[in-house]
XYZ file of C-alpha atoms in Angstrom:
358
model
C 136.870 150.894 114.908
C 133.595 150.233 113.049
C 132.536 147.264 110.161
C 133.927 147.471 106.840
C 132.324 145.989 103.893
C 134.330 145.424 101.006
C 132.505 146.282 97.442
C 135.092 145.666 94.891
C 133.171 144.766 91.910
C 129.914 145.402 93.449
C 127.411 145.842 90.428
C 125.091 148.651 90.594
C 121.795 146.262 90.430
C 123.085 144.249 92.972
C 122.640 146.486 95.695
C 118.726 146.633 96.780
C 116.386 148.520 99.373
C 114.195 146.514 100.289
C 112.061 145.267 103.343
C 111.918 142.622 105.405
C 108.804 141.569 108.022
C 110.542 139.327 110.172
C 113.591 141.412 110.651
C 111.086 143.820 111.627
C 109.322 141.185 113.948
C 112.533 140.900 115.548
C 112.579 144.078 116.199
C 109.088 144.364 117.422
C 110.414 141.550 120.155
C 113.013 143.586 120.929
C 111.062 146.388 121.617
C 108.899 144.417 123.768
C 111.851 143.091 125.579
C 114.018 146.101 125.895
C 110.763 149.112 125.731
C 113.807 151.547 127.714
C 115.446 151.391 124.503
C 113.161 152.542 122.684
C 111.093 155.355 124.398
C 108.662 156.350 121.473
C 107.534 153.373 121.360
C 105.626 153.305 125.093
C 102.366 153.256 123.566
C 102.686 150.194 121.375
C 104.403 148.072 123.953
C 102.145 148.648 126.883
C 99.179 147.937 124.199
C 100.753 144.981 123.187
C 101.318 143.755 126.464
C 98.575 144.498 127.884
C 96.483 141.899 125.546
C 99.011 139.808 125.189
C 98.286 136.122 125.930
C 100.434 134.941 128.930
C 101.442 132.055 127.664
C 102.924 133.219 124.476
C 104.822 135.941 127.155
C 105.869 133.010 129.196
C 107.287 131.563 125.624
C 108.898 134.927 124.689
C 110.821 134.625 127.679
C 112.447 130.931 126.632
C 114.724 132.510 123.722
C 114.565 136.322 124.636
C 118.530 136.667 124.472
C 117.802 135.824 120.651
C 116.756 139.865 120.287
C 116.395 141.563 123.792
C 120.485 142.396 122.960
C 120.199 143.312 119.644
C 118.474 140.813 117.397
C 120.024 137.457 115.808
C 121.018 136.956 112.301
C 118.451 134.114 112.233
C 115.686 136.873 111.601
C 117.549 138.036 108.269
C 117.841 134.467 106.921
C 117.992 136.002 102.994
C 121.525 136.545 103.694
C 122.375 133.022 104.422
C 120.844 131.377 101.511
C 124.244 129.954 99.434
C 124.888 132.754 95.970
C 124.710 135.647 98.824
C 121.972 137.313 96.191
C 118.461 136.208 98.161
C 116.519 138.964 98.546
C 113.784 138.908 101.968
C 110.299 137.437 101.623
C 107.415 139.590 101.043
C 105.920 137.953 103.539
C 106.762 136.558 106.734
C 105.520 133.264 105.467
C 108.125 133.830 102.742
C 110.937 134.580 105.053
C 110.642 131.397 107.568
C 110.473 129.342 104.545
C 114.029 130.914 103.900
C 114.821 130.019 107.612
C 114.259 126.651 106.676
C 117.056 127.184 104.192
C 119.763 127.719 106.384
C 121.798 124.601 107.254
C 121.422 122.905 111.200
C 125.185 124.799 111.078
C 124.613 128.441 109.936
C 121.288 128.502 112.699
C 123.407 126.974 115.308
C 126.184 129.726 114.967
C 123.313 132.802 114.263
C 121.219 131.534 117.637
C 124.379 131.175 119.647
C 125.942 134.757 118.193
C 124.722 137.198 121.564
C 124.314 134.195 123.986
C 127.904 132.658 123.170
C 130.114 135.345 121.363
C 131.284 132.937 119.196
C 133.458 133.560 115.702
C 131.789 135.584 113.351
C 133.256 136.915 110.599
C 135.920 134.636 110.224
C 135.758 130.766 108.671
C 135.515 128.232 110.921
C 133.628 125.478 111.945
C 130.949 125.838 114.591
C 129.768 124.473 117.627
C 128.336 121.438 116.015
C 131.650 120.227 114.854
C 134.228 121.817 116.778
C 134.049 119.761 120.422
C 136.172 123.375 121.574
C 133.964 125.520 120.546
C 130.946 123.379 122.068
C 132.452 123.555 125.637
C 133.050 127.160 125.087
C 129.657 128.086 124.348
C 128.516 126.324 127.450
C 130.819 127.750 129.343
C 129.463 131.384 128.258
C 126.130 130.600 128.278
C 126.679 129.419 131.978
C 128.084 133.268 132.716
C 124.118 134.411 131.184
C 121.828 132.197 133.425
C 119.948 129.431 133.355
C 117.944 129.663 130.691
C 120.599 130.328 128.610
C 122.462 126.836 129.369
C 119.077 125.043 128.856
C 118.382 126.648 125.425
C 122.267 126.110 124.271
C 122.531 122.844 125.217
C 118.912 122.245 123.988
C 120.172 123.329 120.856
C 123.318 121.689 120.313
C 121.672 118.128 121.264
C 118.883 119.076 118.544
C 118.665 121.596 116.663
C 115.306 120.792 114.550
C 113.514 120.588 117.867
C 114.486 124.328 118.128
C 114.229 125.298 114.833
C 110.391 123.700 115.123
C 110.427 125.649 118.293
C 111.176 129.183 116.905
C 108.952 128.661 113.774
C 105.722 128.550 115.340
C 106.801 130.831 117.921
C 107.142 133.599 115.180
C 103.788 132.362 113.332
C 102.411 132.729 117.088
C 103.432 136.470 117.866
C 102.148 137.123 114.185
C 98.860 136.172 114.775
C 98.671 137.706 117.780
C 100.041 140.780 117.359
C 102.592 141.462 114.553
C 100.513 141.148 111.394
C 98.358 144.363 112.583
C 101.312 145.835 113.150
C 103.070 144.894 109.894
C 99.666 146.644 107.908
C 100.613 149.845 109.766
C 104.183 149.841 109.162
C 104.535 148.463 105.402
C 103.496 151.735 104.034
C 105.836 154.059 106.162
C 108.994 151.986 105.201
C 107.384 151.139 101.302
C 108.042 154.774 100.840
C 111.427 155.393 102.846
C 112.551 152.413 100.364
C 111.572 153.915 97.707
C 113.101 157.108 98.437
C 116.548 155.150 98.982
C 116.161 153.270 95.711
C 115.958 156.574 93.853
C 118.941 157.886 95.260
C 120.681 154.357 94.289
C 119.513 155.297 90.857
C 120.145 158.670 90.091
C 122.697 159.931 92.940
C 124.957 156.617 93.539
C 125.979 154.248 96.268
C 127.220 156.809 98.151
C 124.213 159.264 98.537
C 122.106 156.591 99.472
C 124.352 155.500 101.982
C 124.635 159.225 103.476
C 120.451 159.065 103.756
C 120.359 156.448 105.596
C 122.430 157.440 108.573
C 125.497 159.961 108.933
C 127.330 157.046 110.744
C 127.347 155.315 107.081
C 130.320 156.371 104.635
C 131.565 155.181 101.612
C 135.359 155.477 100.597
C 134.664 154.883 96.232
C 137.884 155.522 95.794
C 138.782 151.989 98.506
C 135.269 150.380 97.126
C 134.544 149.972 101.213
C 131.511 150.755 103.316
C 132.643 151.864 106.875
C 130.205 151.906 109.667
C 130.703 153.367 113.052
C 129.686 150.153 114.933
C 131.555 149.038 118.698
C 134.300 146.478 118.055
C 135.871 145.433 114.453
C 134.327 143.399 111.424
C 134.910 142.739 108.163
C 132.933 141.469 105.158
C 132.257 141.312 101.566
C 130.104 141.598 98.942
C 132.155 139.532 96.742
C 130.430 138.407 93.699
C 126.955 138.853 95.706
C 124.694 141.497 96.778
C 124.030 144.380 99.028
C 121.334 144.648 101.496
C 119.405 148.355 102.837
C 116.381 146.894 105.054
C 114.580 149.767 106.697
C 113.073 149.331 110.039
C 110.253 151.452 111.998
C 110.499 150.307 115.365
C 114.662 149.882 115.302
C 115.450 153.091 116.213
C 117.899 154.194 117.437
C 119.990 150.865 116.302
C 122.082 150.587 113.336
C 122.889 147.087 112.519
C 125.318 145.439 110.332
C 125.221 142.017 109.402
C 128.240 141.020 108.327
C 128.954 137.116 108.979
C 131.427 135.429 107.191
C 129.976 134.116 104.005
C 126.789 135.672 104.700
C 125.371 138.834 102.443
C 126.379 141.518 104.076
C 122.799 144.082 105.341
C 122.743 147.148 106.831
C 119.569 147.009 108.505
C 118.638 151.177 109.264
C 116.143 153.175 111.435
C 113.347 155.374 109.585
C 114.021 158.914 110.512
C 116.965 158.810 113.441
C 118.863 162.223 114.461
C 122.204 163.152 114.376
C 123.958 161.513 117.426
C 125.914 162.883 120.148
C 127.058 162.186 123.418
C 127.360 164.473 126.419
C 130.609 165.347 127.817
C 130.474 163.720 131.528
C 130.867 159.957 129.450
C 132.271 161.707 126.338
C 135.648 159.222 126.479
C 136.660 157.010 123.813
C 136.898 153.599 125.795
C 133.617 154.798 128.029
C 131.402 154.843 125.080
C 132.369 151.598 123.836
C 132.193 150.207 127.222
C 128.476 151.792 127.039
C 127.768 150.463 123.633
C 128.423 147.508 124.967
C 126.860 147.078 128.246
C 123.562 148.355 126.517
C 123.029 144.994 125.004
C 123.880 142.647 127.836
C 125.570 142.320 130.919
C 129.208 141.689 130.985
C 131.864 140.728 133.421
C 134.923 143.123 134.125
C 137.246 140.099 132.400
C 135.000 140.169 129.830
C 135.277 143.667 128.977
C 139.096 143.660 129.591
C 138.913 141.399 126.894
C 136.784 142.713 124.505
C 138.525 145.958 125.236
C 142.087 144.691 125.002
C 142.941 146.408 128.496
C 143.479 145.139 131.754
C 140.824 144.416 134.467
C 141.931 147.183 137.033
C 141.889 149.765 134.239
C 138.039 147.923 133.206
C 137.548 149.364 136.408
C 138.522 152.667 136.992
C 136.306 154.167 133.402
C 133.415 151.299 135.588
C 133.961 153.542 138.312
C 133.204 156.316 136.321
C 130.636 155.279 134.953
C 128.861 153.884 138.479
C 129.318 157.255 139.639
C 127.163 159.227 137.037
C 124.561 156.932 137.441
C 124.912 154.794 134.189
C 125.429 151.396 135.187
C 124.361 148.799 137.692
C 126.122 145.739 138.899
C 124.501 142.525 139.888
C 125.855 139.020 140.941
C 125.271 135.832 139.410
C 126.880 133.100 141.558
C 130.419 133.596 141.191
C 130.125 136.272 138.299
C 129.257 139.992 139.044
C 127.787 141.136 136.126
C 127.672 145.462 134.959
C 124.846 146.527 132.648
C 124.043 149.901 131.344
C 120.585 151.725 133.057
C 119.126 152.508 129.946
C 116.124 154.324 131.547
C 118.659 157.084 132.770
C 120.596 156.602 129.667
C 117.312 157.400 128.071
C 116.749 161.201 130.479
C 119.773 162.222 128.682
C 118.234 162.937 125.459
C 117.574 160.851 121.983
C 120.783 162.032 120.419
C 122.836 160.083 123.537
C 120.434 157.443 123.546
C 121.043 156.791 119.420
C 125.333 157.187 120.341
C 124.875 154.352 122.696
C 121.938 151.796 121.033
C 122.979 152.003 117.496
């Protein structure tokens, strides 16, 4: 399992380090949204939200689901723009004027990627013009709450409303509390990027990749880029570029970007261990089950499905996992939902923690 990027005729100068602030404001919401996830970050997120206005919290609630799981595509919106060779904006101005090159069509499928599970790396059309896939992203989004069917179906009916929305939303949290952050920040990953870009230069691909994290390889000899990610994907560079975006506040994920058409990014932590997991959850199928409760609740049919299994084995390793602790279990009308505790997740140690998040 894991995402495989295929570089076959991948030139040398087309693969950049580089950094991004509103990937990095994504993360920064994620933090805020998900602070068990992130433990060393306790200071900044209770000084955050301790002065932060409520309204703009009450608005960081509307869309959460857009980076509490992970983060959408929509905040790396360089690796939409048509030639797959954009690089990110210098500044975050910069990048949401690249958001506002996207088609209604690629930010329909990016916003609708964690709420909806819709197709990814594979063509297709979207919701927009595919009436099935429309009732199917209802249909999950009615499985995540409320809120979820409002913004979904808010967003199919119009998606420049939204867009609007999520613009001034961003320009909102960076007045308020990202650009001080972003002066702090730039330096750290300004020099972790150049670091990377030196071994690019004078070591190859394939050093660079090994620096950035050991769950990285490169097989030269197949031109591919595997990454140890939950599930299957697949993507190329084609005739485009590759993407290394450090990130401060990402750790412990390890993100791959890697929808169809798009320029594939490997968006990495600044300075994350060596993973490991402990040996009461140390089982193939557990771990992916906890990779993927981590990010969002999930029904047992969901994870039979996901998983390829069927629901009574689902829940014998849930069992399991309810016993050590790991996992709660709520009900949503006629859906009873499992999630991962990441707080005692977290009491297991960083190395665990960065097995599960990444």
């Amino acid at each position: 399992m894991g995402v495989h990027i295929d570089i076959t005729g991948l030139r040398p100068e087309r693969t950049a380090v580089v950094l991004s602030p509103l990937a990095e404001l994504g993360m920064a919401l994620h933090a805020l949204s998900e602070p068990a996830h992130h433990p060393g970050l306790q200071a900044w997120v209770t000084g955050v939200t301790a002065r932060l206005d409520p309204h703009l919290a009450d608005r960081m609630c509307e869309a959460d689901f857009l980076w509490r799981t992970t983060f959408s595509d929509l905040f790396l919106p360089c690796a939409g723009v048509p030639g797959r060779t954009t690089l990110p904006g210098a500044t975050l101005a910069e990048e949401l004027d690249l958001l506002d090159k996207l088609s209604d069509e690629q930010f329909v499928d990016a916003a609708l990627e964690f709420t909806c599970a819709l197709p990814y790396d594979v063509p297709g059309g979207g919701p927009l013009v595919d009436e099935g896939l429309r009732r199917r992203a209802l249909e999950l989004a009615a499985a995540r709450g409320p809120s979820q069917v409002l913004f979904t179906e808010r967003l199919l009916a119009d998606p420049p409303r939204i867009r609007d929305w999520l613009r001034q939303f961003l320009r909102d949290c960076d007045e308020a509390f990202f650009a001080e952050t972003w002066s702090r920040l730039r330096q750290q990953l300004s020099a972790d990027a150049r670091l990377k870009t030196d071994l690019l230069r004078h070591k190859g691909l394939g050093e660079a990749l090994a620096a950035v994290s050991p769950a990285v390889t490169l097989d030269a000899a197949a031109a591919r880029i595997t990454v140890d990610k939950l599930g299957d994907g697949r993507s190329v560079t084609g005739d485009g570029g590759l993407l290394l975006i450090p990130t401060s506040l990402g750790w412990p994920h390890l993100m791959v970007l890697h929808r169809h058409n798009w320029q594939p990014v490997l968006h990495y932590p600044v300075g994350s261990p060596e993973p490991a997991a402990p040996p009461s959850v140390d089982h193939p199928v557990r771990m992916r089950m906890c990779r993927n409760l981590a990010r969002g609740a999930f029904t047992t049919s969901e994870l039979a499905q996901v998983h390829g299994m069927t629901a009574p084995e689902i829940s014998r390793h849930l069992g399991v996992l309810k016993k050590a602790g790991l996992i709660t279990t709520r009900r949503r009308g006629r859906y009873v939902l499992h999630q991962l505790d990441v707080t005692v997740v977290a009491r297991l140690g960083s190395d665990f923690l960065e097995s599960i998040l990444r």
